[in-house]
Amino acid sequence: MTELEIRGGDIVNISIWLSIATYITASVTCFIAYLNYRSKKPNIKFEQINSRSSSVFKPDRVDTENPDVYWQDDYRAIFDVIISNRSEAPISIIEFTLNNKLVLNSYTQTGGKYTVTTDDGKEEINGLTAFSGVTKQMHFNVDNSILNPIVNIPAHSAVRGFLLFRTNDKKDIQSEKNILRIRTSRKIFKFYLKSYEYYESCLPLPDTVVKARNHKFL
């Protein structure tokens, strides 16, 4: 074998090893890029807290401003939830939509406290109204706890709070399966919610609200 042939073989071997090294480097680079993509891919975990705080209720209506400004809607649906951002990148929640109809966004004006009087302590005896002095009430203190968008969640962080929706038809909320869509800055996610309890106020609507509804004020 001549010296030229030996040198030619060495060059071929070096070329093969360079090709292998290039392939390995490219594979490692692609794998790292894939891991980076996976880590920054939008990924949130949603958890509903199973408690009476996940309820549908008809609150006491004081006037057209209290407990909130939506005097035309009788019912409220509230859910106690935890939302976790499992991505390496921050994410912002822009809007919540329940059953493709009820919306909670930055324009929603929620109240701070909702009271439901289920028993006003009155009873009729022989045509006369008697007052026992004992009332039964449910209180939903949600001040500063509503997840009103925009909700910013840093990477690998979580927020807990209430989702509050309003409707004038309680059939808009199901007991077992409600579809919740969460519109974020990066993706729309879909989850399911349950309502565990129902409470209804026994108090009549105040005259101001009755008059407003009769006149169909918007």
Coordinates of C-alpha atoms in Angstrom, one line a residue:
M1 CA 0.0 0.0 0.0
T2 CA 1.5 3.3 -1.0
E3 CA 1.8 6.4 1.2
L4 CA -0.8 8.2 -0.9
E5 CA -3.3 5.4 -0.3
I6 CA -2.7 5.4 3.4
R7 CA -3.2 9.2 3.6
G8 CA -6.4 8.8 1.5
G9 CA -7.8 6.2 3.9
D10 CA -7.0 8.5 6.9
I11 CA -8.9 11.4 5.2
V12 CA -11.9 9.1 4.7
N13 CA -11.9 8.0 8.3
I14 CA -11.6 11.6 9.5
S15 CA -14.6 12.6 7.3
I16 CA -16.7 9.7 8.7
W17 CA -15.9 10.7 12.3
L18 CA -16.6 14.4 11.5
S19 CA -20.0 13.4 10.0
I20 CA -20.8 11.3 13.1
A21 CA -19.8 14.2 15.3
T22 CA -21.9 16.6 13.3
Y23 CA -24.9 14.3 13.5
I24 CA -24.6 13.9 17.2
T25 CA -24.2 17.6 17.7
A26 CA -27.3 18.3 15.6
S27 CA -29.3 15.6 17.5
V28 CA -28.3 17.1 20.8
T29 CA -29.2 20.6 19.6
C30 CA -32.6 19.4 18.4
F31 CA -33.3 17.6 21.6
I32 CA -32.4 20.6 23.7
A33 CA -34.6 22.8 21.5
Y34 CA -37.4 20.3 21.9
L35 CA -37.0 20.3 25.7
N36 CA -37.0 24.1 25.7
Y37 CA -40.2 24.1 23.5
R38 CA -41.9 21.7 25.8
S39 CA -40.9 23.7 28.9
K40 CA -42.3 26.9 27.5
K41 CA -45.4 25.4 25.9
P42 CA -48.6 26.8 27.4
N43 CA -49.7 24.4 30.1
I44 CA -52.1 25.1 33.0
K45 CA -53.6 22.8 35.6
F46 CA -57.1 23.5 36.8
E47 CA -58.5 22.3 40.1
Q48 CA -62.0 22.9 41.6
I49 CA -62.3 22.9 45.3
N50 CA -65.2 20.7 46.4
S51 CA -67.1 22.9 48.8
R52 CA -70.3 24.8 49.3
S53 CA -68.4 27.7 47.7
S54 CA -69.1 26.1 44.4
S55 CA -72.8 26.9 44.3
V56 CA -75.6 28.5 42.4
F57 CA -77.6 31.0 44.4
K58 CA -80.2 33.8 44.2
P59 CA -78.9 36.5 46.5
D60 CA -80.8 39.1 48.5
R61 CA -81.3 42.2 46.3
V62 CA -81.0 45.4 48.3
D63 CA -81.4 47.9 45.4
T64 CA -80.1 48.3 41.8
E65 CA -76.5 48.7 43.0
N66 CA -76.3 46.0 45.7
P67 CA -75.0 43.4 46.0
D68 CA -73.8 44.3 42.5
V69 CA -75.0 46.4 39.6
Y70 CA -76.6 43.5 37.6
W71 CA -80.1 44.0 39.0
Q72 CA -81.6 42.4 35.8
D73 CA -80.1 39.0 36.6
D74 CA -81.4 36.9 39.5
Y75 CA -78.8 34.2 39.8
R76 CA -75.1 33.9 40.5
A77 CA -72.8 30.9 40.1
I78 CA -69.6 30.8 42.1
F79 CA -66.7 28.4 41.9
D80 CA -63.7 28.1 44.2
V81 CA -60.7 27.1 42.0
I82 CA -56.9 26.9 41.8
I83 CA -55.2 27.6 38.5
S84 CA -51.5 26.6 38.1
N85 CA -49.1 27.7 35.4
R86 CA -46.9 24.7 34.7
S87 CA -44.9 26.3 32.0
E88 CA -41.5 28.0 32.0
A89 CA -43.1 31.2 30.6
P90 CA -45.6 33.5 32.3
I91 CA -49.3 33.4 31.1
S92 CA -52.2 35.9 31.4
I93 CA -55.8 34.9 31.6
I94 CA -58.0 37.3 29.5
E95 CA -61.5 35.8 29.9
F96 CA -63.5 33.0 31.4
T97 CA -66.6 31.6 29.6
L98 CA -69.1 29.2 31.1
N99 CA -71.2 26.9 28.8
N100 CA -70.5 29.2 25.8
K101 CA -72.8 31.9 27.3
L102 CA -71.8 33.3 30.7
V103 CA -68.7 35.5 30.7
L104 CA -66.3 36.8 33.4
N105 CA -63.8 39.3 32.1
S106 CA -62.2 42.7 32.8
Y107 CA -65.5 44.5 32.3
T108 CA -67.4 42.4 34.9
Q109 CA -68.3 44.4 38.0
T110 CA -68.6 41.9 40.8
G111 CA -69.8 42.7 44.4
G112 CA -67.8 42.1 47.5
K113 CA -70.4 40.2 49.6
Y114 CA -73.5 38.3 48.7
T115 CA -76.1 37.3 51.3
V116 CA -78.8 34.7 50.8
T117 CA -81.7 34.8 53.3
T118 CA -83.2 31.3 53.1
D119 CA -85.5 31.9 56.1
D120 CA -86.7 35.3 57.2
G121 CA -88.1 34.0 60.5
K122 CA -91.7 34.7 59.5
E123 CA -94.5 32.2 59.5
E124 CA -98.3 32.4 59.1
I125 CA -100.5 31.1 61.9
N126 CA -104.2 31.3 61.4
G127 CA -103.9 33.9 58.8
L128 CA -101.6 36.0 60.9
T129 CA -97.9 36.6 60.3
A130 CA -95.7 35.8 63.2
F131 CA -92.0 36.5 63.6
S132 CA -89.8 34.1 65.4
G133 CA -86.8 36.3 65.4
V134 CA -84.6 33.6 63.9
T135 CA -83.3 34.1 60.4
K136 CA -81.2 31.8 58.3
Q137 CA -78.6 33.3 56.0
M138 CA -75.7 32.2 53.8
H139 CA -72.9 34.7 53.2
F140 CA -70.5 34.7 50.3
N141 CA -67.6 37.0 51.1
V142 CA -65.7 37.3 47.9
D143 CA -64.2 40.8 48.3
N144 CA -60.7 40.8 46.6
S145 CA -61.0 37.1 46.0
I146 CA -62.6 37.1 42.5
L147 CA -60.3 36.1 39.7
N148 CA -61.3 39.1 37.6
P149 CA -59.2 39.2 34.4
I150 CA -56.6 40.1 33.5
V151 CA -55.0 37.5 35.8
N152 CA -51.2 37.2 35.4
I153 CA -49.6 34.0 36.5
P154 CA -45.8 33.7 36.6
A155 CA -44.0 30.6 35.5
H156 CA -44.5 27.6 37.9
S157 CA -46.9 29.6 40.1
A158 CA -50.6 29.3 41.0
V159 CA -53.5 31.5 41.9
R160 CA -56.6 30.6 44.0
G161 CA -59.9 32.5 43.9
F162 CA -63.5 32.6 42.9
L163 CA -65.1 32.6 39.5
L164 CA -68.4 34.4 39.6
F165 CA -70.9 34.3 36.8
R166 CA -74.4 35.9 36.5
T167 CA -77.5 34.8 34.7
N168 CA -81.3 35.3 34.8
D169 CA -81.9 31.6 34.0
K170 CA -80.5 29.1 36.5
K171 CA -80.8 26.4 33.8
D172 CA -77.7 28.0 32.3
I173 CA -75.7 26.2 35.0
Q174 CA -75.7 22.4 35.3
S175 CA -75.1 20.5 38.4
E176 CA -72.7 17.9 37.0
K177 CA -71.0 19.2 33.9
N178 CA -70.3 22.8 33.0
I179 CA -67.8 23.6 30.3
L180 CA -65.3 26.3 31.3
R181 CA -63.2 27.9 28.6
I182 CA -60.2 29.9 29.7
R183 CA -58.9 32.3 27.1
T184 CA -55.2 33.1 27.8
S185 CA -52.6 35.2 26.1
R186 CA -51.2 32.0 24.5
K187 CA -54.0 29.5 24.1
I188 CA -57.6 28.6 25.0
F189 CA -58.0 25.8 27.5
K190 CA -61.2 23.8 28.3
F191 CA -62.1 22.3 31.7
Y192 CA -65.2 21.2 33.5
L193 CA -67.0 22.5 36.6
K194 CA -69.6 21.2 39.0
S195 CA -72.1 23.1 41.1
Y196 CA -72.7 21.4 44.5
E197 CA -75.4 23.5 46.2
Y198 CA -78.3 25.8 45.4
Y199 CA -79.5 28.6 47.7
E200 CA -82.4 30.9 47.0
S201 CA -83.4 34.1 48.8
C202 CA -86.9 34.2 50.3
L203 CA -86.9 38.0 50.3
P204 CA -89.0 39.9 47.8
L205 CA -87.3 42.2 45.3
P206 CA -87.2 45.8 46.4
D207 CA -89.5 48.3 44.7
T208 CA -86.7 50.0 42.9
V209 CA -85.7 46.8 41.2
V210 CA -89.3 45.9 40.3
K211 CA -89.8 49.3 38.7
A212 CA -86.6 49.1 36.8
R213 CA -87.4 45.7 35.5
N214 CA -90.9 46.7 34.5
H215 CA -89.5 49.6 32.6
K216 CA -86.9 47.3 31.0
F217 CA -84.0 49.6 31.8
L218 CA -80.7 48.3 30.5

